[in-house]
PDB file of C-alpha atoms in Angstrom:
ATOM      1  CA  MET A 102     -21.773 211.555   6.894  1.00  0.00           C
ATOM      2  CA  ALA A 103     -23.135 214.534   4.950  1.00  0.00           C
ATOM      3  CA  GLU A 104     -23.972 217.681   6.874  1.00  0.00           C
ATOM      4  CA  THR A 105     -27.698 218.454   7.148  1.00  0.00           C
ATOM      5  CA  LEU A 106     -29.210 221.871   7.821  1.00  0.00           C
ATOM      6  CA  THR A 107     -32.945 222.558   8.058  1.00  0.00           C
ATOM      7  CA  LEU A 108     -34.775 225.749   9.019  1.00  0.00           C
ATOM      8  CA  LEU A 109     -38.281 225.419  10.469  1.00  0.00           C
ATOM      9  CA  ASP A 110     -39.868 228.771   9.702  1.00  0.00           C
ATOM     10  CA  TYR A 111     -42.997 230.733   8.793  1.00  0.00           C
ATOM     11  CA  TRP A 112     -42.736 233.101   5.819  1.00  0.00           C
ATOM     12  CA  PRO A 113     -43.911 236.415   7.431  1.00  0.00           C
ATOM     13  CA  SER A 114     -41.948 235.927  10.662  1.00  0.00           C
ATOM     14  CA  MET A 115     -39.381 238.668  11.182  1.00  0.00           C
ATOM     15  CA  PHE A 116     -37.609 236.255  13.522  1.00  0.00           C
ATOM     16  CA  GLY A 117     -37.352 233.624  10.817  1.00  0.00           C
ATOM     17  CA  MET A 118     -36.203 236.239   8.302  1.00  0.00           C
ATOM     18  CA  ARG A 119     -33.167 236.909  10.499  1.00  0.00           C
ATOM     19  CA  CYS A 120     -32.062 233.293  10.166  1.00  0.00           C
ATOM     20  CA  ARG A 121     -32.641 233.238   6.410  1.00  0.00           C
ATOM     21  CA  ILE A 122     -30.572 236.410   5.994  1.00  0.00           C
ATOM     22  CA  ALA A 123     -27.701 235.088   8.135  1.00  0.00           C
ATOM     23  CA  LEU A 124     -27.576 231.776   6.247  1.00  0.00           C
ATOM     24  CA  ARG A 125     -27.639 233.511   2.855  1.00  0.00           C
ATOM     25  CA  GLU A 126     -25.109 236.108   3.955  1.00  0.00           C
ATOM     26  CA  LYS A 127     -22.754 233.201   4.716  1.00  0.00           C
ATOM     27  CA  ASP A 128     -23.777 231.478   1.459  1.00  0.00           C
ATOM     28  CA  ILE A 129     -24.860 228.341   3.329  1.00  0.00           C
ATOM     29  CA  LYS A 130     -27.217 225.876   1.661  1.00  0.00           C
ATOM     30  CA  PHE A 131     -30.178 224.851   3.813  1.00  0.00           C
ATOM     31  CA  GLU A 132     -33.545 223.159   3.578  1.00  0.00           C
ATOM     32  CA  TYR A 133     -36.483 225.457   4.311  1.00  0.00           C
ATOM     33  CA  GLN A 134     -39.554 223.869   5.909  1.00  0.00           C
ATOM     34  CA  GLU A 135     -42.613 226.118   6.149  1.00  0.00           C
ATOM     35  CA  GLN A 136     -44.598 225.603   9.357  1.00  0.00           C
ATOM     36  CA  ASP A 137     -48.294 226.026  10.071  1.00  0.00           C
ATOM     37  CA  LEU A 138     -48.400 227.878  13.392  1.00  0.00           C
ATOM     38  CA  TRP A 139     -52.075 227.019  13.879  1.00  0.00           C
ATOM     39  CA  SER A 140     -51.397 223.294  13.454  1.00  0.00           C
ATOM     40  CA  LYS A 141     -47.847 222.715  14.646  1.00  0.00           C
ATOM     41  CA  SER A 142     -45.930 219.840  13.126  1.00  0.00           C
ATOM     42  CA  PRO A 143     -44.613 216.930  15.200  1.00  0.00           C
ATOM     43  CA  LEU A 144     -41.102 217.937  14.082  1.00  0.00           C
ATOM     44  CA  LEU A 145     -41.473 221.482  15.434  1.00  0.00           C
ATOM     45  CA  LEU A 146     -42.866 220.205  18.737  1.00  0.00           C
ATOM     46  CA  GLU A 147     -40.041 217.689  18.987  1.00  0.00           C
ATOM     47  CA  MET A 148     -37.301 220.196  18.136  1.00  0.00           C
ATOM     48  CA  ASN A 149     -38.620 223.038  20.316  1.00  0.00           C
ATOM     49  CA  PRO A 150     -40.628 221.369  23.099  1.00  0.00           C
ATOM     50  CA  ILE A 151     -40.169 224.312  25.502  1.00  0.00           C
ATOM     51  CA  TYR A 152     -41.539 227.241  23.472  1.00  0.00           C
ATOM     52  CA  LYS A 153     -43.044 225.330  20.516  1.00  0.00           C
ATOM     53  CA  LYS A 154     -42.158 228.279  18.260  1.00  0.00           C
ATOM     54  CA  ILE A 155     -40.299 228.972  15.048  1.00  0.00           C
ATOM     55  CA  PRO A 156     -37.630 229.554  13.980  1.00  0.00           C
ATOM     56  CA  VAL A 157     -35.673 226.396  14.723  1.00  0.00           C
ATOM     57  CA  LEU A 158     -32.407 225.594  12.970  1.00  0.00           C
ATOM     58  CA  ILE A 159     -31.688 221.864  12.895  1.00  0.00           C
ATOM     59  CA  HIS A 160     -27.987 221.189  12.309  1.00  0.00           C
ATOM     60  CA  ASN A 161     -27.098 217.529  11.908  1.00  0.00           C
ATOM     61  CA  GLY A 162     -30.205 216.582  13.885  1.00  0.00           C
ATOM     62  CA  LYS A 163     -29.557 219.020  16.744  1.00  0.00           C
ATOM     63  CA  PRO A 164     -31.979 221.950  17.255  1.00  0.00           C
ATOM     64  CA  ILE A 165     -31.006 225.570  17.928  1.00  0.00           C
ATOM     65  CA  CYS A 166     -33.896 227.845  18.967  1.00  0.00           C
ATOM     66  CA  GLU A 167     -34.522 231.608  19.280  1.00  0.00           C
ATOM     67  CA  SER A 168     -33.591 233.798  16.321  1.00  0.00           C
ATOM     68  CA  LEU A 169     -30.716 235.849  17.751  1.00  0.00           C
ATOM     69  CA  ILE A 170     -29.162 232.734  19.273  1.00  0.00           C
ATOM     70  CA  ILE A 171     -29.470 231.050  15.871  1.00  0.00           C
ATOM     71  CA  VAL A 172     -27.779 234.006  14.136  1.00  0.00           C
ATOM     72  CA  GLU A 173     -24.899 233.865  16.637  1.00  0.00           C
ATOM     73  CA  TYR A 174     -24.637 230.094  16.160  1.00  0.00           C
ATOM     74  CA  ILE A 175     -24.453 230.547  12.386  1.00  0.00           C
ATOM     75  CA  ASP A 176     -21.744 233.179  12.800  1.00  0.00           C
ATOM     76  CA  GLU A 177     -19.683 231.018  15.144  1.00  0.00           C
ATOM     77  CA  THR A 178     -20.098 227.788  13.180  1.00  0.00           C
ATOM     78  CA  TRP A 179     -19.328 229.195   9.720  1.00  0.00           C
ATOM     79  CA  LYS A 180     -16.600 231.725  10.414  1.00  0.00           C
ATOM     80  CA  GLY A 181     -15.042 231.750   6.960  1.00  0.00           C
ATOM     81  CA  LYS A 182     -17.273 234.327   5.297  1.00  0.00           C
ATOM     82  CA  ALA A 183     -19.093 237.562   6.195  1.00  0.00           C
ATOM     83  CA  PRO A 184     -18.590 237.887   9.981  1.00  0.00           C
ATOM     84  CA  LEU A 185     -21.835 239.085  11.568  1.00  0.00           C
ATOM     85  CA  LEU A 186     -20.589 240.052  15.039  1.00  0.00           C
ATOM     86  CA  PRO A 187     -17.624 242.405  15.595  1.00  0.00           C
ATOM     87  CA  SER A 188     -14.351 240.944  16.847  1.00  0.00           C
ATOM     88  CA  ASP A 189     -13.950 243.700  19.449  1.00  0.00           C
ATOM     89  CA  PRO A 190     -15.633 242.654  22.757  1.00  0.00           C
ATOM     90  CA  TYR A 191     -17.135 246.098  23.431  1.00  0.00           C
ATOM     91  CA  GLU A 192     -18.514 246.478  19.924  1.00  0.00           C
ATOM     92  CA  ARG A 193     -19.887 242.924  20.139  1.00  0.00           C
ATOM     93  CA  ALA A 194     -21.638 243.788  23.404  1.00  0.00           C
ATOM     94  CA  GLN A 195     -23.145 246.900  21.797  1.00  0.00           C
ATOM     95  CA  ALA A 196     -24.432 244.900  18.835  1.00  0.00           C
ATOM     96  CA  ARG A 197     -26.101 242.436  21.209  1.00  0.00           C
ATOM     97  CA  PHE A 198     -27.563 245.275  23.295  1.00  0.00           C
ATOM     98  CA  TRP A 199     -29.265 246.939  20.322  1.00  0.00           C
ATOM     99  CA  ALA A 200     -30.467 243.639  18.906  1.00  0.00           C
ATOM    100  CA  ASP A 201     -32.049 242.986  22.300  1.00  0.00           C
ATOM    101  CA  TYR A 202     -33.605 246.477  22.180  1.00  0.00           C
ATOM    102  CA  VAL A 203     -35.201 245.546  18.847  1.00  0.00           C
ATOM    103  CA  ASP A 204     -36.665 242.387  20.400  1.00  0.00           C
ATOM    104  CA  LYS A 205     -38.011 244.186  23.469  1.00  0.00           C
ATOM    105  CA  LYS A 206     -39.245 247.430  21.913  1.00  0.00           C
ATOM    106  CA  ILE A 207     -39.815 247.139  18.157  1.00  0.00           C
ATOM    107  CA  TYR A 208     -41.800 243.902  17.942  1.00  0.00           C
ATOM    108  CA  GLU A 209     -44.254 244.876  20.678  1.00  0.00           C
ATOM    109  CA  GLY A 210     -44.412 248.468  19.430  1.00  0.00           C
ATOM    110  CA  GLY A 211     -45.348 247.408  15.908  1.00  0.00           C
ATOM    111  CA  ARG A 212     -47.979 244.998  17.174  1.00  0.00           C
ATOM    112  CA  ASN A 213     -49.529 247.788  19.246  1.00  0.00           C
ATOM    113  CA  VAL A 214     -49.729 249.986  16.135  1.00  0.00           C
ATOM    114  CA  TRP A 215     -51.698 247.526  14.010  1.00  0.00           C
ATOM    115  CA  SER A 216     -53.805 245.920  16.745  1.00  0.00           C
ATOM    116  CA  THR A 217     -55.272 249.098  18.303  1.00  0.00           C
ATOM    117  CA  THR A 218     -57.650 251.850  17.186  1.00  0.00           C
ATOM    118  CA  GLY A 219     -58.526 255.439  18.049  1.00  0.00           C
ATOM    119  CA  GLU A 220     -56.611 257.164  20.843  1.00  0.00           C
ATOM    120  CA  ASP A 221     -54.809 253.942  21.776  1.00  0.00           C
ATOM    121  CA  GLN A 222     -53.468 253.662  18.246  1.00  0.00           C
ATOM    122  CA  GLY A 223     -52.407 257.312  18.292  1.00  0.00           C
ATOM    123  CA  GLU A 224     -50.390 256.674  21.443  1.00  0.00           C
ATOM    124  CA  ALA A 225     -48.974 253.433  20.037  1.00  0.00           C
ATOM    125  CA  LYS A 226     -47.906 255.202  16.835  1.00  0.00           C
ATOM    126  CA  LYS A 227     -46.201 258.014  18.770  1.00  0.00           C
ATOM    127  CA  GLU A 228     -44.356 255.547  20.982  1.00  0.00           C
ATOM    128  CA  TYR A 229     -43.290 253.422  18.011  1.00  0.00           C
ATOM    129  CA  ILE A 230     -41.848 256.425  16.189  1.00  0.00           C
ATOM    130  CA  GLU A 231     -39.940 257.416  19.339  1.00  0.00           C
ATOM    131  CA  ARG A 232     -38.436 253.928  19.539  1.00  0.00           C
ATOM    132  CA  LEU A 233     -37.427 253.998  15.879  1.00  0.00           C
ATOM    133  CA  LYS A 234     -35.856 257.421  16.376  1.00  0.00           C
ATOM    134  CA  VAL A 235     -33.687 255.944  19.145  1.00  0.00           C
ATOM    135  CA  LEU A 236     -32.363 253.419  16.626  1.00  0.00           C
ATOM    136  CA  GLU A 237     -31.939 256.115  14.001  1.00  0.00           C
ATOM    137  CA  GLY A 238     -29.795 258.017  16.501  1.00  0.00           C
ATOM    138  CA  VAL A 239     -27.655 254.936  17.085  1.00  0.00           C
ATOM    139  CA  LEU A 240     -27.229 254.477  13.327  1.00  0.00           C
ATOM    140  CA  GLY A 241     -26.214 258.108  12.861  1.00  0.00           C
ATOM    141  CA  ASP A 242     -24.463 258.688   9.529  1.00  0.00           C
ATOM    142  CA  LYS A 243     -23.011 255.170   9.311  1.00  0.00           C
ATOM    143  CA  PRO A 244     -23.955 252.918   6.375  1.00  0.00           C
ATOM    144  CA  PHE A 245     -24.828 250.105   8.804  1.00  0.00           C
ATOM    145  CA  PHE A 246     -25.230 249.832  12.577  1.00  0.00           C
ATOM    146  CA  GLY A 247     -21.778 248.313  12.974  1.00  0.00           C
ATOM    147  CA  GLY A 248     -20.119 250.822  10.653  1.00  0.00           C
ATOM    148  CA  ASP A 249     -19.167 249.948   7.088  1.00  0.00           C
ATOM    149  CA  SER A 250     -20.158 246.288   7.343  1.00  0.00           C
ATOM    150  CA  PHE A 251     -23.631 244.719   7.449  1.00  0.00           C
ATOM    151  CA  GLY A 252     -23.921 242.770  10.683  1.00  0.00           C
ATOM    152  CA  PHE A 253     -25.779 241.527  13.740  1.00  0.00           C
ATOM    153  CA  THR A 254     -27.905 244.581  14.632  1.00  0.00           C
ATOM    154  CA  ASP A 255     -28.805 245.111  10.975  1.00  0.00           C
ATOM    155  CA  ILE A 256     -29.997 241.501  10.765  1.00  0.00           C
ATOM    156  CA  ALA A 257     -32.034 241.950  13.961  1.00  0.00           C
ATOM    157  CA  LEU A 258     -33.895 245.007  12.640  1.00  0.00           C
ATOM    158  CA  ILE A 259     -34.151 244.784   8.839  1.00  0.00           C
ATOM    159  CA  PRO A 260     -36.945 242.146   8.788  1.00  0.00           C
ATOM    160  CA  TYR A 261     -39.290 244.748  10.285  1.00  0.00           C
ATOM    161  CA  TYR A 262     -38.916 246.787   7.123  1.00  0.00           C
ATOM    162  CA  SER A 263     -41.212 244.291   5.388  1.00  0.00           C
ATOM    163  CA  TRP A 264     -43.870 245.086   8.018  1.00  0.00           C
ATOM    164  CA  PHE A 265     -43.532 248.898   7.927  1.00  0.00           C
ATOM    165  CA  TYR A 266     -45.989 249.187   5.032  1.00  0.00           C
ATOM    166  CA  SER A 267     -48.686 247.412   7.066  1.00  0.00           C
ATOM    167  CA  TYR A 268     -48.086 249.598  10.120  1.00  0.00           C
ATOM    168  CA  GLU A 269     -48.271 252.737   7.966  1.00  0.00           C
ATOM    169  CA  ILE A 270     -51.535 251.710   6.282  1.00  0.00           C
ATOM    170  CA  CYS A 271     -53.143 250.618   9.562  1.00  0.00           C
ATOM    171  CA  ALA A 272     -52.247 253.824  11.420  1.00  0.00           C
ATOM    172  CA  ASN A 273     -52.076 256.318   8.525  1.00  0.00           C
ATOM    173  CA  PHE A 274     -48.527 257.625   8.891  1.00  0.00           C
ATOM    174  CA  SER A 275     -45.176 257.592   7.115  1.00  0.00           C
ATOM    175  CA  ILE A 276     -42.111 256.097   8.781  1.00  0.00           C
ATOM    176  CA  GLU A 277     -39.895 257.608   6.079  1.00  0.00           C
ATOM    177  CA  ALA A 278     -41.195 261.097   6.903  1.00  0.00           C
ATOM    178  CA  GLU A 279     -40.370 260.553  10.577  1.00  0.00           C
ATOM    179  CA  CYS A 280     -37.131 258.541  10.227  1.00  0.00           C
ATOM    180  CA  PRO A 281     -35.592 259.233   6.794  1.00  0.00           C
ATOM    181  CA  LYS A 282     -32.102 257.988   7.717  1.00  0.00           C
ATOM    182  CA  LEU A 283     -33.539 254.702   8.962  1.00  0.00           C
ATOM    183  CA  ILE A 284     -35.401 254.139   5.699  1.00  0.00           C
ATOM    184  CA  SER A 285     -32.268 255.001   3.699  1.00  0.00           C
ATOM    185  CA  TRP A 286     -30.466 252.357   5.762  1.00  0.00           C
ATOM    186  CA  ALA A 287     -33.256 249.839   5.049  1.00  0.00           C
ATOM    187  CA  LYS A 288     -33.046 250.481   1.300  1.00  0.00           C
ATOM    188  CA  ARG A 289     -29.264 250.029   1.514  1.00  0.00           C
ATOM    189  CA  CYS A 290     -29.791 246.675   3.235  1.00  0.00           C
ATOM    190  CA  MET A 291     -32.293 245.654   0.551  1.00  0.00           C
ATOM    191  CA  GLU A 292     -29.537 246.015  -2.044  1.00  0.00           C
ATOM    192  CA  LYS A 293     -27.963 242.933  -0.491  1.00  0.00           C
ATOM    193  CA  GLU A 294     -29.143 239.702  -2.097  1.00  0.00           C
ATOM    194  CA  SER A 295     -29.224 237.942   1.277  1.00  0.00           C
ATOM    195  CA  VAL A 296     -31.820 240.477   2.465  1.00  0.00           C
ATOM    196  CA  SER A 297     -33.911 240.935  -0.688  1.00  0.00           C
ATOM    197  CA  GLU A 298     -34.295 237.154  -1.047  1.00  0.00           C
ATOM    198  CA  SER A 299     -35.337 236.747   2.593  1.00  0.00           C
ATOM    199  CA  LEU A 300     -37.928 239.505   3.039  1.00  0.00           C
ATOM    200  CA  PRO A 301     -41.425 238.893   1.633  1.00  0.00           C
ATOM    201  CA  ASP A 302     -43.511 241.361  -0.352  1.00  0.00           C
ATOM    202  CA  PRO A 303     -44.885 244.000   2.084  1.00  0.00           C
ATOM    203  CA  GLU A 304     -48.287 243.909   0.355  1.00  0.00           C
ATOM    204  CA  LYS A 305     -48.485 240.157   0.942  1.00  0.00           C
ATOM    205  CA  ILE A 306     -47.827 240.778   4.641  1.00  0.00           C
ATOM    206  CA  TYR A 307     -50.556 243.436   4.691  1.00  0.00           C
ATOM    207  CA  MET A 308     -53.063 240.951   3.244  1.00  0.00           C
ATOM    208  CA  LEU A 309     -52.104 238.482   5.985  1.00  0.00           C
ATOM    209  CA  LEU A 310     -52.494 241.204   8.594  1.00  0.00           C
ATOM    210  CA  LEU A 311     -56.018 241.952   7.376  1.00  0.00           C
ATOM    211  CA  GLU A 312     -56.853 238.280   7.904  1.00  0.00           C
ATOM    212  CA  LEU A 313     -55.345 238.358  11.411  1.00  0.00           C
ATOM    213  CA  LYS A 314     -57.312 241.490  12.288  1.00  0.00           C
ATOM    214  CA  LYS A 315     -60.488 239.883  10.989  1.00  0.00           C
ATOM    215  CA  LYS A 316     -59.881 236.757  13.096  1.00  0.00           C
ATOM    216  CA  ALA A 317     -59.269 238.954  16.128  1.00  0.00           C
ATOM    217  CA  GLY A 318     -62.425 240.958  15.423  1.00  0.00           C
ATOM    218  CA  LYS A 319     -60.512 244.243  15.007  1.00  0.00           C
TER     219      LYS A 319
END
């Protein structure tokens, strides 16, 4: 029986982008199914009945949910090419720790930047920059977070690069001015085909964000 692999996703989702990058980094063929998050498909509800969220990777009919879990699953299932997690247990733990930091601090921080105004936005912007500077410190002078090789923490963070433009326009600041090494890292990641093919046009995301803000009355 032929192997089947389907990704239920939504094009501007940084969580979905992680899965697309990991699959392309491993050169794995997959079917992409775009989902409408405002009218969820029966397949999405069937495959992720607990959270009812994308992304969901369906491998031979079996669902795997949550983006970082999906990336680890991809790495463990297709070991032959481009390892994403380090082989050393300590380094692997560190990669997971910083990927978790991205989930807990960077997603919420970015949302606070674009969804607030006035003094609240000023505070949100300051806090977001501080969080990015923490990651810039972890990166240091290395090409990638894991050293010379593109890997797990890079995949966790790089999708946000496609949203930086929107945050900057909404809050009138420059991430590159504040975190130049981080932006150099992002541009280095974008040289990889797996990344450039998976991240959408930042201006397209900004247009979507304007629609979201309008719906929210902001």
